[in-house]
Short mmCIF file of C-alpha atoms in Angstrom, two decimals:
data_model
loop_
_atom_site.label_atom_id
_atom_site.label_comp_id
_atom_site.label_asym_id
_atom_site.label_seq_id
_atom_site.Cartn_x
_atom_site.Cartn_y
_atom_site.Cartn_z
CA MET A 1 -39.30 -34.80 18.28
CA ASP A 2 -41.25 -34.81 15.06
CA PRO A 3 -38.82 -35.89 12.25
CA SER A 4 -40.34 -33.45 9.77
CA GLY A 5 -39.98 -30.60 12.26
CA LEU A 6 -36.33 -31.52 12.89
CA TRP A 7 -35.64 -31.60 9.11
CA ILE A 8 -37.13 -28.12 8.66
CA LEU A 9 -35.09 -26.84 11.60
CA LEU A 10 -31.78 -28.27 10.31
CA ARG A 11 -32.46 -27.07 6.76
CA THR A 12 -33.12 -23.57 8.06
CA ILE A 13 -29.91 -23.64 10.11
CA SER A 14 -27.96 -24.81 7.06
CA LYS A 15 -29.38 -21.93 5.02
CA GLN A 16 -28.39 -19.43 7.70
CA ARG A 17 -24.88 -20.90 7.80
CA ARG A 18 -24.51 -20.60 4.03
CA GLN A 19 -25.51 -16.95 4.21
CA ALA A 20 -22.95 -16.29 6.94
CA TYR A 21 -20.07 -18.01 5.12
CA GLY A 22 -20.98 -17.49 1.48
CA GLU A 23 -20.51 -21.23 0.91
CA MET A 24 -21.57 -24.58 2.38
CA VAL A 25 -19.60 -25.61 5.47
CA ASP A 26 -19.81 -28.37 8.04
CA PHE A 27 -22.24 -27.77 10.87
CA GLN A 28 -23.08 -29.48 14.12
CA PHE A 29 -26.52 -30.72 15.12
CA VAL A 30 -28.23 -28.68 17.79
CA SER A 31 -30.05 -30.88 20.25
CA VAL A 32 -33.37 -29.49 21.43
CA GLN A 33 -34.57 -30.76 24.79
CA ALA A 34 -38.28 -30.11 24.59
CA THR A 35 -41.67 -31.71 24.19
CA PRO A 36 -43.05 -32.21 20.64
CA ASP A 37 -45.47 -29.32 20.88
CA LYS A 38 -42.74 -26.93 22.06
CA THR A 39 -40.45 -27.99 19.24
CA SER A 40 -42.94 -26.72 16.71
CA ASP A 41 -43.04 -23.37 18.43
CA LYS A 42 -41.59 -20.56 16.26
CA ALA A 43 -39.72 -19.01 19.17
CA ALA A 44 -37.85 -22.24 19.84
CA LYS A 45 -36.89 -22.53 16.17
CA ARG A 46 -35.68 -18.94 16.11
CA LEU A 47 -33.59 -19.49 19.25
CA ALA A 48 -31.99 -22.60 17.75
CA ARG A 49 -31.16 -20.80 14.52
CA SER A 50 -29.64 -17.87 16.39
CA HIS A 51 -27.52 -20.18 18.50
CA ALA A 52 -26.22 -22.07 15.47
CA VAL A 53 -25.28 -18.96 13.51
CA LYS A 54 -23.59 -17.41 16.55
CA GLN A 55 -21.50 -20.51 17.13
CA ALA A 56 -20.56 -20.64 13.46
CA LEU A 57 -19.37 -17.04 13.38
CA GLN A 58 -17.37 -17.47 16.59
CA ARG A 59 -15.71 -20.60 15.22
CA LYS A 60 -14.87 -18.81 11.96
CA ARG A 61 -13.35 -15.86 13.83
CA GLN A 62 -11.26 -18.14 16.03
CA LEU A 63 -9.87 -19.96 13.00
CA GLN A 64 -8.96 -16.67 11.35
CA GLN A 65 -7.19 -15.39 14.45
CA LYS A 66 -5.36 -18.69 14.92
CA SER A 67 -4.12 -18.79 11.33
CA MET A 68 -3.44 -15.00 11.23
CA GLN A 69 -5.25 -14.82 7.88
CA HIS A 70 -6.34 -11.22 8.39
CA PHE A 71 -5.22 -10.22 4.90
CA SER A 72 -5.42 -11.65 1.41
CA VAL A 73 -1.95 -11.54 -0.12
CA ARG A 74 -2.12 -10.93 -3.86
CA THR A 75 0.65 -10.79 -6.42
CA ILE A 76 0.70 -8.97 -9.73
CA ASP A 77 0.01 -12.28 -11.49
CA ASP A 78 -3.05 -12.78 -9.31
CA GLU A 79 -4.36 -9.36 -10.32
CA TRP A 80 -3.79 -10.09 -14.01
CA LYS A 81 -5.62 -13.41 -13.71
CA GLN A 82 -8.45 -11.75 -11.81
CA THR A 83 -8.71 -9.04 -14.46
CA GLY A 84 -8.85 -11.68 -17.17
CA ARG A 85 -11.64 -13.51 -15.41
CA ASN A 86 -13.61 -10.29 -15.03
CA CYS A 87 -13.22 -9.53 -18.72
CA LYS A 88 -14.65 -12.93 -19.59
CA GLY A 89 -17.65 -12.25 -17.41
CA GLN A 90 -16.85 -14.95 -14.89
CA CYS A 91 -17.80 -14.30 -11.30
CA ASP A 92 -15.99 -17.10 -9.50
CA LYS A 93 -16.25 -16.84 -5.76
CA ARG A 94 -12.94 -16.36 -3.99
CA LEU A 95 -12.00 -18.99 -1.44
CA THR A 96 -10.18 -16.50 0.75
CA SER A 97 -11.98 -13.99 2.88
CA SER A 98 -12.33 -10.44 1.66
CA PRO A 99 -9.54 -8.32 3.14
CA ALA A 100 -11.87 -5.38 3.61
CA SER A 101 -14.36 -7.40 5.65
CA LEU A 102 -11.59 -8.38 8.05
CA SER A 103 -9.78 -5.06 8.18
CA ALA A 104 -12.64 -3.19 9.80
CA SER A 105 -12.80 -5.70 12.63
CA LEU A 106 -9.01 -5.54 12.93
CA LEU A 107 -8.90 -1.76 13.28
CA ASP A 108 -12.01 -1.59 15.46
CA PRO A 109 -12.57 -5.09 16.92
CA PHE A 110 -14.97 -3.98 19.66
CA GLN A 111 -16.64 -1.11 17.76
CA SER A 112 -15.44 1.24 20.48
CA LEU A 113 -13.78 3.91 18.35
CA ALA A 114 -15.11 7.43 18.09
CA VAL A 115 -16.12 6.92 14.46
CA ASP A 116 -18.99 5.28 12.67
CA SER A 117 -17.96 1.63 12.28
CA LYS A 118 -20.33 1.23 9.33
CA ARG A 119 -18.66 4.16 7.58
CA LEU A 120 -15.25 2.62 8.27
CA GLN A 121 -16.45 -0.63 6.72
CA VAL A 122 -17.80 1.16 3.64
CA LEU A 123 -14.47 2.93 3.13
CA LEU A 124 -12.51 -0.28 3.50
CA ASN A 125 -14.72 -1.94 0.90
CA ASP A 126 -13.40 0.58 -1.64
CA PHE A 127 -10.32 -0.81 -3.42
CA ASN A 128 -8.60 2.55 -3.90
CA ALA A 129 -9.36 3.63 -0.35
CA ARG A 130 -7.65 0.51 0.97
CA GLN A 131 -4.44 1.64 -0.76
CA ALA A 132 -4.67 5.17 0.64
CA PRO A 133 -2.77 4.68 3.93
CA GLU A 134 0.30 3.48 2.02
CA PRO A 135 3.20 3.92 2.47
CA VAL A 136 2.50 4.64 6.15
CA PHE A 137 0.91 1.22 6.59
CA SER A 138 -0.74 -1.40 4.41
CA VAL A 139 -4.28 -2.64 4.89
CA GLU A 140 -3.94 -5.78 2.77
CA ASP A 141 -0.31 -6.90 2.82
CA ASP A 142 1.49 -8.49 5.75
CA PHE A 143 4.57 -6.36 5.10
CA GLN A 144 4.27 -2.93 6.71
CA ASN A 145 0.88 -3.79 8.17
CA PHE A 146 -0.78 -1.74 10.89
CA GLU A 147 0.54 -3.81 13.78
CA SER A 148 4.15 -3.66 12.58
CA VAL A 149 4.07 0.14 12.38
CA PHE A 150 2.06 1.05 15.48
CA ARG A 151 2.47 -0.69 18.80
CA SER A 152 -1.05 0.26 19.85
CA GLY A 153 -4.37 0.23 18.07
CA LEU A 154 -6.42 3.17 16.84
CA VAL A 155 -6.89 4.51 20.34
CA ASP A 156 -5.02 7.71 19.51
CA PRO A 157 -7.65 10.21 18.26
CA ALA A 158 -5.11 11.98 16.03
CA LEU A 159 -4.21 8.75 14.24
CA LEU A 160 -7.85 7.67 14.06
CA ASN A 161 -8.96 10.87 12.35
CA ALA A 162 -5.94 10.85 10.04
CA VAL A 163 -6.76 7.30 8.92
CA MET A 164 -10.38 8.25 8.29
CA LEU A 165 -9.23 11.34 6.36
CA SER A 166 -6.94 9.26 4.15
CA LEU A 167 -9.66 6.69 3.41
CA ALA A 168 -12.44 9.22 2.83
CA PHE A 169 -10.28 11.50 0.67
CA THR A 170 -9.39 8.66 -1.68
CA ALA A 171 -12.90 7.23 -1.75
CA ASN A 172 -14.12 10.70 -2.75
CA GLY A 173 -11.86 10.72 -5.79
CA GLY A 174 -9.09 12.86 -4.32
CA VAL A 175 -11.39 15.79 -3.53
CA MET A 176 -11.76 17.41 -0.11
CA ASN A 177 -15.40 17.41 0.96
CA LYS A 178 -17.03 18.29 4.27
CA GLU A 179 -16.32 14.88 5.75
CA CYS A 180 -12.63 15.15 4.89
CA LEU A 181 -12.38 18.66 6.30
CA VAL A 182 -13.85 17.49 9.61
CA TYR A 183 -11.38 14.61 9.88
CA ARG A 184 -8.45 16.85 8.96
CA GLY A 185 -9.42 19.53 11.46
CA GLN A 186 -9.79 17.03 14.28
CA ALA A 187 -6.51 15.29 13.40
CA ILE A 188 -4.58 18.58 13.40
CA GLN A 189 -6.17 19.64 16.69
CA HIS A 190 -5.16 16.41 18.43
CA ILE A 191 -1.65 16.55 16.94
CA ARG A 192 -1.17 20.08 18.31
CA GLU A 193 -2.26 18.91 21.74
CA LYS A 194 0.23 16.05 21.62
CA ILE A 195 3.15 18.18 20.45
CA SER A 196 2.46 20.74 23.18
CA THR A 197 3.06 17.96 25.71
CA PRO A 198 6.70 16.88 25.24
CA ASP A 199 6.30 13.67 27.24
CA LYS A 200 3.58 12.42 24.87
CA ALA A 201 4.67 14.00 21.60
CA VAL A 202 7.13 11.38 20.37
CA SER A 203 5.16 8.27 19.50
CA GLU A 204 4.44 6.15 16.44
CA SER A 205 0.78 7.20 16.47
CA THR A 206 1.57 10.94 16.40
CA ILE A 207 4.19 10.54 13.67
CA GLY A 208 1.87 8.25 11.69
CA ALA A 209 -0.98 10.76 11.90
CA ILE A 210 1.25 13.52 10.51
CA LEU A 211 2.51 11.25 7.73
CA LEU A 212 -1.05 10.47 6.66
CA LEU A 213 -1.76 14.21 6.48
CA VAL A 214 1.36 14.56 4.33
CA GLY A 215 0.01 11.94 1.92
CA VAL A 216 -3.23 13.85 1.44
CA GLU A 217 -1.49 17.22 1.00
CA ALA A 218 0.95 15.72 -1.51
CA ARG A 219 -1.94 14.47 -3.64
CA LEU A 220 -3.50 17.93 -3.44
CA GLY A 221 -0.20 19.42 -4.60
CA THR A 222 0.20 21.80 -1.65
CA THR A 223 3.98 21.82 -1.30
CA SER A 224 3.97 24.34 1.56
CA GLN A 225 1.70 22.14 3.69
CA VAL A 226 3.79 19.05 2.93
CA GLN A 227 6.95 20.84 4.06
CA LEU A 228 5.17 22.15 7.16
CA HIS A 229 4.12 18.64 8.21
CA MET A 230 7.50 17.10 7.36
CA GLY A 231 9.09 19.85 9.45
CA ALA A 232 7.00 18.61 12.36
CA ILE A 233 8.31 15.08 11.71
CA GLN A 234 11.87 16.44 11.77
CA TYR A 235 11.10 18.15 15.08
CA LEU A 236 9.85 14.89 16.58
CA LEU A 237 12.87 12.96 15.29
CA ASN A 238 15.18 15.51 16.88
CA ALA A 239 13.22 15.19 20.11
CA CYS A 240 14.09 11.48 20.13
CA GLU A 241 17.82 12.20 20.49
CA PRO A 242 18.08 13.68 24.02
CA VAL A 243 15.69 11.06 25.40
CA VAL A 244 15.79 7.38 24.62
CA VAL A 245 12.77 6.76 22.39
CA THR A 246 12.75 3.57 20.36
CA LEU A 247 10.60 3.79 17.26
CA THR A 248 9.42 0.73 15.37
CA GLN A 249 11.10 -0.26 12.13
CA GLY A 250 7.75 0.13 10.42
CA ILE A 251 7.34 3.80 11.34
CA LYS A 252 10.91 4.51 10.18
CA ARG A 253 10.13 3.00 6.79
CA ALA A 254 6.92 5.03 6.71
CA ILE A 255 8.87 8.25 7.34
CA PHE A 256 11.39 7.45 4.61
CA TRP A 257 8.83 6.51 1.95
CA GLN A 258 6.40 9.32 2.63
CA ASP A 259 9.27 11.81 2.56
CA LEU A 260 10.59 10.39 -0.73
CA ASN A 261 7.17 10.11 -2.38
CA SER A 262 6.29 13.68 -1.42
CA SER A 263 9.58 14.92 -2.84
CA ILE A 264 8.84 13.13 -6.11
CA MET A 265 5.26 14.39 -6.31
CA VAL A 266 5.50 18.02 -5.21
CA GLY A 267 9.23 18.73 -5.00
CA SER A 268 9.35 19.16 -1.23
CA LYS A 269 12.70 19.21 0.54
CA ARG A 270 13.65 15.83 1.94
CA ILE A 271 14.43 15.40 5.63
CA VAL A 272 15.84 11.83 5.46
CA ASP A 273 17.50 9.56 2.91
CA HIS A 274 18.38 5.87 2.55
CA THR A 275 21.28 6.22 5.02
CA THR A 276 19.35 7.89 7.86
CA PHE A 277 17.91 4.75 9.45
CA THR A 278 20.07 1.67 9.93
CA GLU A 279 17.03 -0.54 9.33
CA LEU A 280 16.83 0.67 5.71
CA GLN A 281 20.51 0.50 4.84
CA TRP A 282 21.28 -1.87 1.98
CA GLN A 283 24.44 -3.34 0.43
CA ARG A 284 25.01 -5.33 -2.72
CA ASP A 285 24.82 -9.08 -2.33
CA LEU A 286 28.28 -10.56 -2.90
CA ILE A 287 26.76 -14.00 -3.54
CA ALA A 288 25.41 -12.93 -6.95
CA PRO A 289 27.83 -10.32 -8.36
CA ASP A 290 26.75 -11.13 -11.93
CA PHE A 291 23.41 -9.49 -11.25
CA PHE A 292 25.01 -6.07 -10.76
CA GLU A 293 26.06 -5.35 -14.32
CA LEU A 294 24.93 -2.99 -17.03
CA PRO A 295 22.33 -4.19 -19.53
CA PRO A 296 23.68 -4.45 -23.12
CA GLY A 297 21.97 -1.25 -24.24
CA PHE A 298 23.77 0.77 -21.59
CA LYS A 299 27.18 -0.78 -22.16
CA VAL A 300 27.48 0.71 -25.64
CA ARG A 301 26.26 4.14 -24.44
CA SER A 302 27.85 4.26 -20.99
CA HIS A 303 29.92 7.32 -21.92
CA LEU A 304 26.72 9.39 -22.04
CA PHE A 305 25.91 8.91 -18.34
CA SER A 306 27.51 9.68 -14.99
CA GLN A 307 29.08 6.90 -12.93
CA GLU A 308 26.53 7.44 -10.15
CA PHE A 309 23.66 6.89 -12.57
CA LEU A 310 25.29 3.79 -14.08
CA ASP A 311 25.71 2.29 -10.60
CA ILE A 312 22.00 2.79 -10.02
CA VAL A 313 21.21 1.13 -13.36
CA ARG A 314 23.29 -1.88 -12.25
CA ASP A 315 21.23 -2.09 -9.07
CA ILE A 316 18.00 -1.91 -11.08
CA HIS A 317 19.25 -4.73 -13.30
CA ALA A 318 19.99 -6.80 -10.18
CA LEU A 319 16.50 -6.08 -8.87
CA GLN A 320 15.06 -7.34 -12.14
CA CYS A 321 17.16 -10.53 -11.94
CA ILE A 322 15.93 -11.19 -8.40
CA ARG A 323 12.33 -10.61 -9.46
CA ASN A 324 12.69 -12.95 -12.45
CA ILE A 325 14.19 -15.74 -10.34
CA TYR A 326 11.41 -15.39 -7.80
CA GLN A 327 8.70 -15.56 -10.45
CA ARG A 328 10.32 -18.47 -12.29
CA THR A 329 11.29 -20.69 -9.35
CA GLY A 330 8.98 -19.51 -6.59
CA ARG A 331 11.95 -19.19 -4.22
CA PRO A 332 11.26 -17.10 -1.11
CA VAL A 333 12.62 -13.57 -1.19
CA SER A 334 13.02 -11.27 1.81
CA THR A 335 10.46 -8.50 1.45
CA VAL A 336 12.47 -6.32 3.83
CA ASN A 337 15.62 -6.72 1.72
CA ILE A 338 13.75 -6.00 -1.51
CA ASN A 339 12.19 -2.91 0.04
CA SER A 340 15.58 -1.65 1.25
CA HIS A 341 17.09 -2.41 -2.18
CA THR A 342 14.37 -0.35 -3.86
CA ALA A 343 14.70 2.42 -1.27
CA SER A 344 18.41 2.76 -2.03
CA ILE A 345 17.76 2.95 -5.78
CA GLN A 346 14.99 5.52 -5.63
CA SER A 347 16.60 7.68 -2.96
CA ARG A 348 19.84 7.95 -4.96
CA LEU A 349 17.93 8.68 -8.16
CA GLN A 350 16.06 11.52 -6.52
CA ALA A 351 19.34 12.99 -5.27
CA LEU A 352 21.00 13.03 -8.71
CA PRO A 353 21.45 16.47 -10.29
CA ASN A 354 19.33 17.12 -13.36
CA THR A 355 21.66 18.95 -15.71
CA CYS A 356 19.22 18.99 -18.65
CA PRO A 357 15.76 17.72 -19.64
CA ILE A 358 17.30 14.59 -21.19
CA SER A 359 19.08 13.60 -17.98
CA LYS A 360 15.95 14.24 -15.92
CA ALA A 361 13.90 12.12 -18.33
CA CYS A 362 16.40 9.28 -17.95
CA HIS A 363 16.29 9.57 -14.16
CA LEU A 364 12.49 9.49 -14.17
CA ALA A 365 12.43 6.50 -16.51
CA ALA A 366 14.87 4.63 -14.27
CA TYR A 367 12.74 5.55 -11.26
CA MET A 368 9.68 4.18 -13.01
CA CYS A 369 11.49 0.94 -13.81
CA SER A 370 12.34 0.37 -10.15
CA VAL A 371 8.79 1.18 -9.08
CA MET A 372 7.15 -1.25 -11.50
CA LEU A 373 9.59 -4.09 -10.76
CA CYS A 374 8.98 -4.80 -7.08
CA CYS A 375 7.59 -1.76 -5.34
CA LYS A 376 3.96 -2.88 -5.26
CA VAL A 377 3.14 -1.67 -1.75
CA TRP A 378 4.16 1.91 -2.40
CA CYS A 379 3.01 2.47 -5.97
CA ALA A 380 -0.49 1.06 -6.16
CA LEU A 381 -2.34 4.37 -6.09
CA VAL A 382 -0.42 7.52 -7.00
CA ILE A 383 3.25 7.15 -7.88
CA PRO A 384 3.11 5.55 -11.38
CA SER A 385 0.71 8.11 -12.82
CA ASN A 386 2.60 11.01 -11.24
CA VAL A 387 6.05 9.90 -12.43
CA THR A 388 4.86 9.12 -15.95
CA ALA A 389 3.18 12.53 -16.18
CA GLN A 390 6.48 14.17 -15.22
CA LEU A 391 8.30 11.99 -17.72
CA LEU A 392 5.94 13.00 -20.49
CA ARG A 393 6.49 16.69 -19.69
CA GLU A 394 10.25 16.23 -19.91
CA VAL A 395 9.87 14.41 -23.22
CA GLU A 396 7.86 17.35 -24.56
CA LYS A 397 10.68 19.71 -23.56
CA ILE A 398 13.24 17.84 -25.64
CA ARG A 399 11.10 17.65 -28.78
CA ASP A 400 13.65 19.82 -30.61
CA GLU A 401 16.65 17.70 -29.62
CA PRO A 402 18.47 15.89 -32.45
CA THR A 403 16.69 12.62 -33.18
CA GLY A 404 19.89 10.55 -33.11
CA LEU A 405 20.98 11.88 -29.72
CA TYR A 406 17.50 11.37 -28.33
CA ALA A 407 17.45 7.75 -29.49
CA GLN A 408 20.85 7.14 -27.90
CA VAL A 409 19.87 8.26 -24.42
CA THR A 410 16.42 6.62 -24.23
CA PRO A 411 17.16 2.88 -24.20
CA TYR A 412 14.46 2.41 -21.53
CA PHE A 413 11.70 2.76 -24.10
CA CYS A 414 12.94 0.00 -26.41
CA VAL A 415 12.50 2.12 -29.56
CA ARG A 416 13.88 -0.24 -32.22
CA ARG A 417 13.80 2.22 -35.07
CA VAL A 418 14.28 5.97 -35.02
CA SER A 419 11.05 7.90 -35.27
CA LYS A 420 10.62 11.25 -36.93
CA ASP A 421 8.91 12.45 -33.77
CA PRO A 422 10.50 10.65 -30.79
CA ALA A 423 8.39 12.58 -28.28
CA ASN A 424 5.18 11.20 -29.77
CA THR A 425 6.70 7.71 -29.88
CA VAL A 426 7.51 7.82 -26.17
CA ARG A 427 4.11 9.33 -25.39
CA ARG A 428 2.35 6.43 -27.11
CA LEU A 429 4.56 3.94 -25.28
CA ILE A 430 3.77 5.56 -21.94
CA GLN A 431 0.04 5.61 -22.63
CA THR A 432 0.12 1.97 -23.74
CA ARG A 433 2.23 0.78 -20.82
CA TYR A 434 0.56 2.74 -18.02
#
């Protein structure tokens, strides 16, 4: 073989490999058994390049499947660092694979679904759209991922259309367009067909499809539709009792969180709480009893609050201690336990009676504290903005309350000196923080 021809061939292969990986990687030499004049033939070069790139992609896919690196796990610190790098104008290339590029192949590995795979990929490339299926399942995080919630893939047409609806609705800025209406109509049609067949009605895919519809309706603010869909979930849960139907832990968590989030957002009636499913039940850790105590600001004002609320504040303080230890020492923390801990806090807060605007504001502020501490999976898209908007409305209602009383019952906001207009002070703090 002509040495110059071999050099051109290998250089071309290397270039193709760099384009496939986004960085330089090791490659193997491709031996070409041919006469010198055939080696210079363009068709032979093209065949060699195609073979090399194909082998490279197959090897990359095998390594990803072997290591189970289908998702890129990111912490809040990682996001802050990434934001800082973006602000400085740096465009450092990430060493880990893009979660969106892998998620499309995970949901539709053989491109056999009844949707446009290219459209699915475009939607998964949108950061906000990737958060849309939460809390039913998570696209990026290992906890509550698709496989842990659903035992099968996206073969169920109801679930498939509900997933596409959730992604498209969020990518479109929370507005229902023609594409969303088509997905919603098809999802509802397939759900009705499933429910009309009792033997096939109770399944994770059917429940998951309904929960995704609930998420969209909650963002639209249609309380009646949310309650209609959650009523269907209640019907399916009741259908599980006479027959032995074992649901995954993931779908039970999805039911709990979607029910709670919808209640927070649109005021729908809840069908479950933190005691409904044994998998979500949580108890205080007796190993660290010092964590479950009132912060100093609450100790001096404890007479202003109910005992139930103070117990929740103790649990929030413990959650903060656990979070701080994890961040400081890097010690492993059970995500399931943290999620159940947070579920207990938020479920009990939502069940507390709101006797006045001040008490409701305190409950919302405590809810927001628990969300921002450790509840990353469930709050990335909608919950913080919704809760803070409600909190601001409650603050506006108590504008005429005595300034001293208002300062006493709002220790969450860390107002060090009494303001002449406490509502404006809290509003500025909310806008700055969130």
